[in-house]
């Protein structure tokens, strides 16, 4: 792959997918799945269970509850100070692959819940191209409305509803961002859920004008330029380009919606790596938000590749440490 140019790479073979005449995908990439476990007798640090959001859309949320929250450490359902932050998480894989049950994303959320000491709600959203954008963005907002009204005991007993964050990696970060824009406009409908900030890890955005990092890393072995183009072609509404408001946060009324995020006092954590073709998109977004007066916490490294935290425990722990510090900064 390293000797190929973007023009000779078949993006469909790269992702092991086949586009069918009826507009669906055949997905061949192995995707091991992990079942949830809420059995307190098992020696596991984090308990998990699935809760249905919408049976018609087949959307649901997997909750990750640190065992320490129900141990003898003193957490109390009646003491708000002992309740945990809530991270609503959206997985990546280009809008077209993956699930909250994918072992890769399940394990990541287990480790995150345990390391940060937070309840994680990982959202199962509809995938493209069977369900093109804004389906995933709509599912994200529906998940927030579901969480704020759910009577599930893990949420009502252990979550501090006033300390919520929307987080995602890659395409999941884009979902978190666009859901955040919408949630900021409908904040009154989310009570008692109060979003404090967004956590955007290697956000995946698009545009017709190429960035320096896209051109420099055109033949990246993980997400070459032809693959990112294919992902947007499959995810966006048919007939639009990458400068659509669903992919490019600098167009339309997106920048104006940031005024509400500033007004609410949300902070936005933006993280990226120099060896990732999408890194400049994240930097552009951070610059736009700062220009609009939003409090941005930048976490960009010169080295590193796309989605490295999913495969490297050291990188994952570094990210968890940064995210934990970001969340702790609100109570400082």
Short mmCIF file of N, CA, C and O in Angstrom, two decimals, residues 60-108:
data_model
loop_
_atom_site.label_atom_id
_atom_site.label_comp_id
_atom_site.label_asym_id
_atom_site.label_seq_id
_atom_site.Cartn_x
_atom_site.Cartn_y
_atom_site.Cartn_z
N UNK A 60 -29.74 2.17 19.80
CA UNK A 60 -29.67 1.85 21.22
C UNK A 60 -28.41 2.46 21.80
O UNK A 60 -27.61 3.06 21.10
N UNK A 61 -28.29 2.34 23.11
CA UNK A 61 -27.12 2.89 23.79
C UNK A 61 -26.53 1.81 24.68
O UNK A 61 -27.27 1.07 25.34
N UNK A 62 -25.22 1.69 24.66
CA UNK A 62 -24.53 0.77 25.59
C UNK A 62 -23.96 1.61 26.72
O UNK A 62 -23.17 2.53 26.49
N UNK A 63 -24.39 1.29 27.94
CA UNK A 63 -23.93 2.01 29.12
C UNK A 63 -22.74 1.29 29.73
O UNK A 63 -22.72 0.05 29.84
N UNK A 64 -21.74 2.07 30.14
CA UNK A 64 -20.53 1.56 30.78
C UNK A 64 -20.45 2.18 32.17
O UNK A 64 -20.27 3.40 32.31
N UNK A 65 -20.60 1.35 33.18
CA UNK A 65 -20.64 1.82 34.57
C UNK A 65 -19.43 1.28 35.33
O UNK A 65 -19.29 0.07 35.52
N UNK A 66 -18.54 2.16 35.79
CA UNK A 66 -17.39 1.68 36.58
C UNK A 66 -17.86 0.96 37.85
O UNK A 66 -18.74 1.45 38.55
N UNK A 67 -17.27 -0.20 38.10
CA UNK A 67 -17.65 -0.96 39.29
C UNK A 67 -17.48 -0.13 40.56
O UNK A 67 -18.27 -0.26 41.51
N UNK A 68 -16.47 0.75 40.58
CA UNK A 68 -16.20 1.54 41.78
C UNK A 68 -17.40 2.42 42.14
O UNK A 68 -17.53 2.85 43.28
N UNK A 69 -18.27 2.70 41.16
CA UNK A 69 -19.44 3.53 41.45
C UNK A 69 -20.44 2.82 42.34
O UNK A 69 -21.22 3.47 43.04
N UNK A 70 -20.42 1.49 42.33
CA UNK A 70 -21.36 0.74 43.16
C UNK A 70 -20.65 -0.03 44.27
O UNK A 70 -21.24 -0.88 44.92
N UNK A 71 -19.37 0.27 44.48
CA UNK A 71 -18.60 -0.39 45.52
C UNK A 71 -18.80 0.33 46.85
O UNK A 71 -19.63 1.22 46.98
N UNK A 72 -18.01 -0.02 47.81
CA UNK A 72 -18.13 0.57 49.14
C UNK A 72 -17.33 1.85 49.27
O UNK A 72 -17.08 2.32 50.38
N UNK A 73 -16.95 2.44 48.13
CA UNK A 73 -16.11 3.63 48.19
C UNK A 73 -16.88 4.88 48.61
O UNK A 73 -16.31 5.93 48.78
N UNK A 74 -18.18 4.75 48.75
CA UNK A 74 -18.91 5.89 49.27
C UNK A 74 -19.79 6.61 48.27
O UNK A 74 -20.39 7.62 48.59
N UNK A 75 -19.87 6.09 47.02
CA UNK A 75 -20.78 6.72 46.09
C UNK A 75 -22.21 6.54 46.60
O UNK A 75 -22.60 5.47 47.00
N UNK A 76 -22.97 7.58 46.56
CA UNK A 76 -24.32 7.55 47.09
C UNK A 76 -25.30 8.10 46.08
O UNK A 76 -25.05 9.11 45.43
N UNK A 77 -26.43 7.42 45.92
CA UNK A 77 -27.43 7.88 44.96
C UNK A 77 -28.10 9.15 45.45
O UNK A 77 -28.75 9.84 44.67
N UNK A 78 -27.95 9.47 46.71
CA UNK A 78 -28.59 10.67 47.23
C UNK A 78 -27.62 11.85 47.34
O UNK A 78 -28.03 12.96 47.66
N UNK A 79 -26.35 11.62 47.09
CA UNK A 79 -25.34 12.66 47.21
C UNK A 79 -24.82 13.02 45.82
O UNK A 79 -24.09 12.26 45.19
N UNK A 80 -25.21 14.19 45.33
CA UNK A 80 -24.84 14.60 43.98
C UNK A 80 -23.32 14.68 43.81
O UNK A 80 -22.80 14.44 42.73
N UNK A 81 -22.61 15.00 44.87
CA UNK A 81 -21.16 15.13 44.78
C UNK A 81 -20.48 13.81 44.47
O UNK A 81 -19.33 13.78 44.04
N UNK A 82 -21.17 12.69 44.74
CA UNK A 82 -20.58 11.39 44.52
C UNK A 82 -21.02 10.77 43.20
O UNK A 82 -20.63 9.65 42.89
N UNK A 83 -21.86 11.48 42.46
CA UNK A 83 -22.26 10.96 41.16
C UNK A 83 -21.18 11.25 40.13
O UNK A 83 -20.31 12.10 40.33
N UNK A 84 -21.25 10.54 39.00
CA UNK A 84 -20.17 10.57 38.01
C UNK A 84 -20.53 11.41 36.79
O UNK A 84 -21.70 11.53 36.43
N UNK A 85 -19.52 11.97 36.14
CA UNK A 85 -19.76 12.66 34.87
C UNK A 85 -20.31 11.68 33.85
O UNK A 85 -20.08 10.47 33.94
N UNK A 86 -21.01 12.20 32.86
CA UNK A 86 -21.54 11.38 31.78
C UNK A 86 -20.86 11.77 30.47
O UNK A 86 -20.85 12.95 30.09
N UNK A 87 -20.29 10.78 29.79
CA UNK A 87 -19.71 10.99 28.47
C UNK A 87 -20.59 10.26 27.46
O UNK A 87 -20.71 9.04 27.50
N UNK A 88 -21.24 11.01 26.58
CA UNK A 88 -22.02 10.42 25.50
C UNK A 88 -21.08 10.27 24.32
O UNK A 88 -20.58 11.27 23.78
N UNK A 89 -20.82 9.03 23.93
CA UNK A 89 -19.75 8.73 22.98
C UNK A 89 -20.31 8.24 21.65
O UNK A 89 -21.28 7.48 21.60
N UNK A 90 -19.65 8.67 20.57
CA UNK A 90 -20.01 8.25 19.21
C UNK A 90 -18.77 7.65 18.53
O UNK A 90 -17.74 8.32 18.42
N UNK A 91 -18.88 6.40 18.11
CA UNK A 91 -17.73 5.73 17.50
C UNK A 91 -17.48 6.25 16.09
O UNK A 91 -18.33 6.88 15.46
N UNK A 92 -16.28 5.97 15.59
CA UNK A 92 -15.90 6.38 14.26
C UNK A 92 -16.11 5.29 13.23
O UNK A 92 -16.99 4.46 13.36
N UNK A 93 -15.29 5.30 12.18
CA UNK A 93 -15.32 4.37 11.04
C UNK A 93 -16.10 4.95 9.87
O UNK A 93 -16.81 4.24 9.15
N UNK A 94 -15.96 6.26 9.68
CA UNK A 94 -16.39 6.88 8.44
C UNK A 94 -17.87 6.92 8.17
O UNK A 94 -18.28 6.99 7.01
N UNK A 95 -18.69 6.80 9.19
CA UNK A 95 -20.15 6.80 9.08
C UNK A 95 -20.70 5.52 8.50
O UNK A 95 -21.93 5.33 8.46
N UNK A 96 -19.85 4.60 8.02
CA UNK A 96 -20.35 3.46 7.25
C UNK A 96 -20.09 2.11 7.91
O UNK A 96 -20.66 1.10 7.49
N UNK A 97 -19.20 2.08 8.91
CA UNK A 97 -18.83 0.81 9.54
C UNK A 97 -18.92 0.93 11.05
O UNK A 97 -18.97 2.02 11.61
N UNK A 98 -18.91 -0.24 11.70
CA UNK A 98 -18.77 -0.27 13.15
C UNK A 98 -20.08 -0.23 13.91
O UNK A 98 -21.15 0.03 13.37
N UNK A 99 -19.94 -0.51 15.20
CA UNK A 99 -21.07 -0.57 16.12
C UNK A 99 -20.55 -0.33 17.53
O UNK A 99 -19.36 -0.52 17.79
N UNK A 100 -21.42 0.06 18.42
CA UNK A 100 -20.99 0.17 19.82
C UNK A 100 -20.60 -1.20 20.35
O UNK A 100 -19.86 -1.30 21.34
N UNK A 101 -21.10 -2.26 19.71
CA UNK A 101 -20.76 -3.62 20.13
C UNK A 101 -19.46 -4.12 19.54
O UNK A 101 -18.95 -5.17 19.95
N UNK A 102 -18.91 -3.39 18.54
CA UNK A 102 -17.61 -3.79 17.98
C UNK A 102 -16.59 -3.86 19.12
O UNK A 102 -16.47 -2.93 19.91
N UNK A 103 -15.88 -4.96 19.20
CA UNK A 103 -14.95 -5.18 20.31
C UNK A 103 -13.97 -4.02 20.46
O UNK A 103 -13.65 -3.59 21.58
N UNK A 104 -13.52 -3.47 19.34
CA UNK A 104 -12.57 -2.37 19.37
C UNK A 104 -13.16 -1.17 20.12
O UNK A 104 -12.50 -0.57 20.98
N UNK A 105 -14.40 -0.81 19.82
CA UNK A 105 -15.03 0.35 20.46
C UNK A 105 -15.52 0.01 21.86
O UNK A 105 -15.49 0.85 22.75
N UNK A 106 -15.98 -1.23 22.05
CA UNK A 106 -16.40 -1.66 23.39
C UNK A 106 -15.25 -1.57 24.37
O UNK A 106 -15.38 -0.99 25.46
N UNK A 107 -14.11 -2.14 23.99
CA UNK A 107 -12.94 -2.14 24.88
C UNK A 107 -12.46 -0.72 25.16
O UNK A 107 -12.04 -0.39 26.28
N UNK A 108 -12.50 0.13 24.13
CA UNK A 108 -12.09 1.52 24.31
C UNK A 108 -12.97 2.21 25.35
O UNK A 108 -12.46 2.92 26.23
#
